[in-house]
């Protein structure tokens, strides 16, 4: 068992991967943990997988799963959680909308006695009015129609303890919705706040169709 797994779903992120790795290592190396970086290539049509393979040759901590086609973000993250070996796992987007620097804070907060620490967006810059309004409506609607306390304005960017990963692995849901499943499981939960950055490079992999399929 290692200290920390970093789970990174990848759909056409060739332009972001080098900067992402650099920023991840910059924050995680000084934390003095045993760590693995687990990339899940979700059927990218660009050079992402070649880049990841190349990185894995020179960095022992870099591992990958390579999907046969595009299955979607939730399935990619789930595959990562199934395979990871960490005593805790951070789920983070590859496009640097989730600032890697926050991982130090997420980890430190977990260590004060939580099994889940999620990252709550205070602002989200660089996103369309349409994206913001649909997200706003989506999270508020979900909050009203479920009895589970799903945190508002929160994506999958969070740290979860091995205890949570092991329960998730036992859940038979075919249609995954980790943002709902993790609060459903319970455990001690806290959060840290951050300002969401714009995507560094490339385009959103979340088409309207994919957004609707989550529902
Ligand atoms: N992603 C994925 N499969 C997809 C769509 C996206 O693995 O079908 C990845 C993507 O590379 C990124 C993360 O999931 O690391 C979030 O996707 P994106 O930034 O495109 O979504 P948005 O931030 O626009 O909601
Ligand atoms: Mg994004």
mmCIF file of C-alpha atoms and ligand atoms in Angstrom:
data_model
loop_
_atom_site.group_PDB
_atom_site.id
_atom_site.type_symbol
_atom_site.label_atom_id
_atom_site.label_comp_id
_atom_site.label_asym_id
_atom_site.label_seq_id
_atom_site.Cartn_x
_atom_site.Cartn_y
_atom_site.Cartn_z
ATOM 1 C CA UNK A 1 0.000 0.000 0.000
ATOM 2 C CA UNK A 2 1.279 3.453 -0.848
ATOM 3 C CA UNK A 3 0.271 6.795 0.675
ATOM 4 C CA UNK A 4 -1.435 8.509 -2.233
ATOM 5 C CA UNK A 5 -2.864 7.751 -5.670
ATOM 6 C CA UNK A 6 -3.600 10.576 -8.075
ATOM 7 C CA UNK A 7 -6.383 9.577 -10.477
ATOM 8 C CA UNK A 8 -6.363 11.503 -13.743
ATOM 9 C CA UNK A 9 -9.001 10.868 -16.456
ATOM 10 C CA UNK A 10 -7.778 11.864 -19.903
ATOM 11 C CA UNK A 11 -9.722 12.728 -23.009
ATOM 12 C CA UNK A 12 -7.632 14.633 -25.555
ATOM 13 C CA UNK A 13 -5.353 16.406 -23.097
ATOM 14 C CA UNK A 14 -1.995 16.247 -24.911
ATOM 15 C CA UNK A 15 -1.401 19.960 -24.471
ATOM 16 C CA UNK A 16 -2.083 19.879 -20.721
ATOM 17 C CA UNK A 17 -0.297 16.713 -19.593
ATOM 18 C CA UNK A 18 3.270 18.115 -19.391
ATOM 19 C CA UNK A 19 2.259 21.188 -17.340
ATOM 20 C CA UNK A 20 -0.063 19.073 -15.214
ATOM 21 C CA UNK A 21 2.727 16.605 -14.340
ATOM 22 C CA UNK A 22 5.058 19.451 -13.532
ATOM 23 C CA UNK A 23 2.578 21.154 -11.206
ATOM 24 C CA UNK A 24 1.561 17.868 -9.574
ATOM 25 C CA UNK A 25 5.146 16.946 -8.795
ATOM 26 C CA UNK A 26 5.932 20.416 -7.572
ATOM 27 C CA UNK A 27 3.260 20.164 -4.903
ATOM 28 C CA UNK A 28 3.490 16.446 -4.097
ATOM 29 C CA UNK A 29 7.262 15.871 -4.007
ATOM 30 C CA UNK A 30 7.793 18.080 -0.934
ATOM 31 C CA UNK A 31 5.011 16.201 0.859
ATOM 32 C CA UNK A 32 7.370 13.210 1.141
ATOM 33 C CA UNK A 33 4.784 10.548 0.384
ATOM 34 C CA UNK A 34 4.894 7.371 -1.624
ATOM 35 C CA UNK A 35 2.719 8.263 -4.578
ATOM 36 C CA UNK A 36 1.399 6.881 -7.870
ATOM 37 C CA UNK A 37 -0.014 8.887 -10.756
ATOM 38 C CA UNK A 38 -2.670 6.831 -12.494
ATOM 39 C CA UNK A 39 -3.742 8.126 -15.903
ATOM 40 C CA UNK A 40 -6.851 6.704 -17.540
ATOM 41 C CA UNK A 41 -6.853 7.367 -21.242
ATOM 42 C CA UNK A 42 -10.531 7.476 -22.171
ATOM 43 C CA UNK A 43 -10.226 6.896 -25.920
ATOM 44 C CA UNK A 44 -8.374 10.103 -26.751
ATOM 45 C CA UNK A 45 -7.971 10.825 -30.430
ATOM 46 C CA UNK A 46 -4.822 12.896 -29.965
ATOM 47 C CA UNK A 47 -1.335 12.083 -28.758
ATOM 48 C CA UNK A 48 -2.234 11.777 -25.051
ATOM 49 C CA UNK A 49 -1.517 8.061 -24.696
ATOM 50 C CA UNK A 50 1.858 8.281 -26.452
ATOM 51 C CA UNK A 51 2.833 11.064 -24.060
ATOM 52 C CA UNK A 52 1.678 9.126 -21.010
ATOM 53 C CA UNK A 53 3.550 5.997 -22.126
ATOM 54 C CA UNK A 54 6.665 8.031 -22.607
ATOM 55 C CA UNK A 55 6.358 9.587 -19.145
ATOM 56 C CA UNK A 56 5.789 6.173 -17.575
ATOM 57 C CA UNK A 57 9.104 4.949 -19.010
ATOM 58 C CA UNK A 58 11.080 7.523 -17.091
ATOM 59 C CA UNK A 59 8.902 7.886 -13.991
ATOM 60 C CA UNK A 60 8.231 4.748 -12.003
ATOM 61 C CA UNK A 61 5.322 6.426 -10.229
ATOM 62 C CA UNK A 62 3.404 7.018 -13.478
ATOM 63 C CA UNK A 63 0.954 4.268 -14.438
ATOM 64 C CA UNK A 64 -1.849 4.144 -16.964
ATOM 65 C CA UNK A 65 -4.976 2.377 -18.127
ATOM 66 C CA UNK A 66 -5.761 2.681 -21.832
ATOM 67 C CA UNK A 67 -9.429 2.309 -22.801
ATOM 68 C CA UNK A 68 -10.443 0.814 -26.163
ATOM 69 C CA UNK A 69 -12.758 3.772 -26.862
ATOM 70 C CA UNK A 70 -14.320 6.781 -25.153
ATOM 71 C CA UNK A 71 -16.514 5.572 -22.283
ATOM 72 C CA UNK A 72 -16.925 8.834 -20.372
ATOM 73 C CA UNK A 73 -15.414 10.583 -17.399
ATOM 74 C CA UNK A 74 -17.213 8.698 -14.603
ATOM 75 C CA UNK A 75 -16.207 5.308 -16.004
ATOM 76 C CA UNK A 76 -12.612 6.479 -16.399
ATOM 77 C CA UNK A 77 -12.434 7.663 -12.778
ATOM 78 C CA UNK A 78 -14.072 4.445 -11.572
ATOM 79 C CA UNK A 79 -11.471 2.343 -13.403
ATOM 80 C CA UNK A 80 -8.775 4.407 -11.706
ATOM 81 C CA UNK A 81 -10.285 3.915 -8.269
ATOM 82 C CA UNK A 82 -10.599 0.166 -8.911
ATOM 83 C CA UNK A 83 -6.941 -0.188 -9.792
ATOM 84 C CA UNK A 84 -5.288 2.323 -7.474
ATOM 85 C CA UNK A 85 -3.181 1.167 -4.526
ATOM 86 C CA UNK A 86 -3.154 4.302 -2.392
ATOM 87 C CA UNK A 87 -4.202 4.612 1.209
ATOM 88 C CA UNK A 88 -5.958 7.682 -0.173
ATOM 89 C CA UNK A 89 -6.815 8.884 -3.663
ATOM 90 C CA UNK A 90 -7.156 12.317 -5.184
ATOM 91 C CA UNK A 91 -9.421 12.647 -8.222
ATOM 92 C CA UNK A 92 -8.325 15.542 -10.419
ATOM 93 C CA UNK A 93 -9.094 16.811 -13.932
ATOM 94 C CA UNK A 94 -6.199 17.014 -16.373
ATOM 95 C CA UNK A 95 -6.996 20.449 -17.799
ATOM 96 C CA UNK A 96 -5.786 22.359 -14.712
ATOM 97 C CA UNK A 97 -9.242 23.638 -13.864
ATOM 98 C CA UNK A 98 -8.605 21.829 -10.593
ATOM 99 C CA UNK A 99 -5.429 23.494 -9.270
ATOM 100 C CA UNK A 100 -2.954 20.747 -8.251
ATOM 101 C CA UNK A 101 -1.581 23.038 -5.507
ATOM 102 C CA UNK A 102 -4.770 22.377 -3.527
ATOM 103 C CA UNK A 103 -3.747 18.728 -3.049
ATOM 104 C CA UNK A 104 -1.467 19.696 -0.144
ATOM 105 C CA UNK A 105 -4.443 21.267 1.611
ATOM 106 C CA UNK A 106 -6.783 18.376 0.819
ATOM 107 C CA UNK A 107 -4.280 15.878 2.190
ATOM 108 C CA UNK A 108 -3.514 17.881 5.306
ATOM 109 C CA UNK A 109 -7.212 18.283 6.072
ATOM 110 C CA UNK A 110 -7.839 14.552 5.616
ATOM 111 C CA UNK A 111 -5.066 13.851 8.104
ATOM 112 C CA UNK A 112 -6.849 15.916 10.745
ATOM 113 C CA UNK A 113 -9.545 13.230 10.832
ATOM 114 C CA UNK A 114 -11.684 13.038 7.700
ATOM 115 C CA UNK A 115 -12.282 10.301 5.146
ATOM 116 C CA UNK A 116 -13.556 12.694 2.473
ATOM 117 C CA UNK A 117 -12.349 16.213 1.767
ATOM 118 C CA UNK A 118 -13.853 17.758 -1.330
ATOM 119 C CA UNK A 119 -12.881 20.943 -3.135
ATOM 120 C CA UNK A 120 -15.665 23.496 -3.291
ATOM 121 C CA UNK A 121 -15.671 26.033 -6.107
ATOM 122 C CA UNK A 122 -16.109 29.629 -5.009
ATOM 123 C CA UNK A 123 -15.897 30.970 -8.544
ATOM 124 C CA UNK A 124 -15.457 29.420 -11.971
ATOM 125 C CA UNK A 125 -13.776 31.610 -14.520
ATOM 126 C CA UNK A 126 -13.400 31.025 -18.230
ATOM 127 C CA UNK A 127 -16.590 29.007 -18.593
ATOM 128 C CA UNK A 128 -19.571 29.826 -20.734
ATOM 129 C CA UNK A 129 -22.765 31.291 -19.352
ATOM 130 C CA UNK A 130 -24.506 28.131 -20.567
ATOM 131 C CA UNK A 131 -22.144 25.856 -18.626
ATOM 132 C CA UNK A 132 -22.471 27.914 -15.452
ATOM 133 C CA UNK A 133 -26.236 28.137 -15.567
ATOM 134 C CA UNK A 134 -26.784 24.448 -16.398
ATOM 135 C CA UNK A 135 -24.379 23.439 -13.614
ATOM 136 C CA UNK A 136 -26.101 25.781 -11.176
ATOM 137 C CA UNK A 137 -29.532 24.396 -12.004
ATOM 138 C CA UNK A 138 -28.297 20.801 -12.060
ATOM 139 C CA UNK A 139 -26.738 20.848 -8.578
ATOM 140 C CA UNK A 140 -29.667 22.689 -7.027
ATOM 141 C CA UNK A 141 -32.234 20.410 -8.633
ATOM 142 C CA UNK A 142 -30.342 17.327 -7.460
ATOM 143 C CA UNK A 143 -30.189 18.788 -3.940
ATOM 144 C CA UNK A 144 -33.978 19.174 -3.923
ATOM 145 C CA UNK A 145 -34.905 15.762 -5.249
ATOM 146 C CA UNK A 146 -32.524 13.611 -3.215
ATOM 147 C CA UNK A 147 -32.315 12.949 0.485
ATOM 148 C CA UNK A 148 -28.534 12.658 0.293
ATOM 149 C CA UNK A 149 -26.559 15.743 1.155
ATOM 150 C CA UNK A 150 -24.722 16.283 -2.135
ATOM 151 C CA UNK A 151 -22.466 19.318 -1.755
ATOM 152 C CA UNK A 152 -23.260 22.223 -4.071
ATOM 153 C CA UNK A 153 -20.772 23.553 -6.608
ATOM 154 C CA UNK A 154 -18.466 20.610 -6.234
ATOM 155 C CA UNK A 155 -17.051 18.378 -8.928
ATOM 156 C CA UNK A 156 -15.072 15.195 -8.510
ATOM 157 C CA UNK A 157 -11.958 17.040 -7.312
ATOM 158 C CA UNK A 158 -11.515 15.606 -3.818
ATOM 159 C CA UNK A 159 -9.459 13.275 -1.680
ATOM 160 C CA UNK A 160 -10.958 10.068 -0.382
ATOM 161 C CA UNK A 161 -9.568 7.598 2.111
ATOM 162 C CA UNK A 162 -9.036 3.915 1.305
ATOM 163 C CA UNK A 163 -12.099 3.104 3.446
ATOM 164 C CA UNK A 164 -14.271 5.024 0.975
ATOM 165 C CA UNK A 165 -12.563 3.505 -2.082
ATOM 166 C CA UNK A 166 -13.217 0.013 -0.744
ATOM 167 C CA UNK A 167 -16.923 0.733 -0.270
ATOM 168 C CA UNK A 168 -17.189 2.302 -3.738
ATOM 169 C CA UNK A 169 -15.677 -0.855 -5.214
ATOM 170 C CA UNK A 170 -18.486 -2.891 -3.701
ATOM 171 C CA UNK A 171 -21.263 -0.718 -5.109
ATOM 172 C CA UNK A 172 -22.901 -2.438 -8.090
ATOM 173 C CA UNK A 173 -24.268 0.701 -9.777
ATOM 174 C CA UNK A 174 -23.879 0.456 -13.538
ATOM 175 C CA UNK A 175 -24.511 4.177 -14.028
ATOM 176 C CA UNK A 176 -21.942 5.761 -11.781
ATOM 177 C CA UNK A 177 -22.373 9.144 -10.212
ATOM 178 C CA UNK A 178 -19.479 9.489 -7.820
ATOM 179 C CA UNK A 179 -20.555 12.935 -6.623
ATOM 180 C CA UNK A 180 -23.699 11.271 -5.292
ATOM 181 C CA UNK A 181 -22.259 7.914 -4.280
ATOM 182 C CA UNK A 182 -19.486 9.288 -2.080
ATOM 183 C CA UNK A 183 -21.806 11.383 0.137
ATOM 184 C CA UNK A 184 -24.248 8.453 0.204
ATOM 185 C CA UNK A 185 -21.522 6.242 1.696
ATOM 186 C CA UNK A 186 -21.009 8.665 4.566
ATOM 187 C CA UNK A 187 -17.878 8.893 6.747
ATOM 188 C CA UNK A 188 -16.450 12.095 8.142
ATOM 189 C CA UNK A 189 -16.501 14.756 5.457
ATOM 190 C CA UNK A 190 -15.067 18.222 5.123
ATOM 191 C CA UNK A 191 -14.081 20.596 2.349
ATOM 192 C CA UNK A 192 -11.673 23.268 1.273
ATOM 193 C CA UNK A 193 -12.592 26.187 -0.970
ATOM 194 C CA UNK A 194 -10.924 27.321 -4.186
ATOM 195 C CA UNK A 195 -11.370 29.470 -7.235
ATOM 196 C CA UNK A 196 -11.760 27.369 -10.350
ATOM 197 C CA UNK A 197 -9.387 28.261 -13.169
ATOM 198 C CA UNK A 198 -10.178 28.204 -16.864
ATOM 199 C CA UNK A 199 -9.137 25.117 -18.841
ATOM 200 C CA UNK A 200 -5.443 25.616 -19.743
ATOM 201 C CA UNK A 201 -5.577 24.240 -23.301
ATOM 202 C CA UNK A 202 -7.932 22.261 -25.505
ATOM 203 C CA UNK A 203 -11.682 21.958 -25.327
ATOM 204 C CA UNK A 204 -14.213 20.519 -22.928
ATOM 205 C CA UNK A 205 -14.822 16.810 -23.397
ATOM 206 C CA UNK A 206 -18.254 17.247 -21.873
ATOM 207 C CA UNK A 207 -20.589 17.741 -24.768
ATOM 208 C CA UNK A 208 -24.222 18.545 -24.052
ATOM 209 C CA UNK A 209 -25.039 14.909 -24.830
ATOM 210 C CA UNK A 210 -22.563 13.667 -22.224
ATOM 211 C CA UNK A 211 -23.863 16.155 -19.651
ATOM 212 C CA UNK A 212 -27.386 14.859 -20.166
ATOM 213 C CA UNK A 213 -26.309 11.223 -19.978
ATOM 214 C CA UNK A 214 -25.128 11.755 -16.400
ATOM 215 C CA UNK A 215 -28.710 12.528 -15.483
HETATM 216 N N1 LIG B 1 -12.765 13.343 -19.639
HETATM 217 C C1 LIG B 1 -12.778 11.961 -19.836
HETATM 218 N N2 LIG B 1 -13.716 11.424 -20.681
HETATM 219 C C2 LIG B 1 -14.656 12.192 -21.334
HETATM 220 C C3 LIG B 1 -14.664 13.590 -21.080
HETATM 221 C C4 LIG B 1 -13.715 14.129 -20.224
HETATM 222 O O1 LIG B 1 -11.944 11.247 -19.265
HETATM 223 O O2 LIG B 1 -15.453 11.633 -22.075
HETATM 224 C C5 LIG B 1 -11.754 13.930 -18.729
HETATM 225 C C6 LIG B 1 -11.046 15.175 -19.232
HETATM 226 O O3 LIG B 1 -9.874 14.867 -19.978
HETATM 227 C C7 LIG B 1 -10.724 15.927 -17.948
HETATM 228 C C8 LIG B 1 -11.923 15.576 -17.067
HETATM 229 O O4 LIG B 1 -12.447 14.352 -17.572
HETATM 230 O O5 LIG B 1 -9.539 15.455 -17.336
HETATM 231 C C9 LIG B 1 -13.002 16.671 -17.063
HETATM 232 O O6 LIG B 1 -13.441 16.882 -18.393
HETATM 233 P P1 LIG B 1 -13.633 18.333 -19.051
HETATM 234 O O7 LIG B 1 -12.583 19.254 -18.588
HETATM 235 O O8 LIG B 1 -13.702 18.126 -20.533
HETATM 236 O O9 LIG B 1 -15.072 18.733 -18.491
HETATM 237 P P2 LIG B 1 -15.565 20.175 -17.972
HETATM 238 O O10 LIG B 1 -14.515 20.698 -17.037
HETATM 239 O O11 LIG B 1 -15.706 21.005 -19.183
HETATM 240 O O12 LIG B 1 -16.865 19.873 -17.286
HETATM 241 MG MG1 LIG B 2 -12.543 20.973 -17.528
#
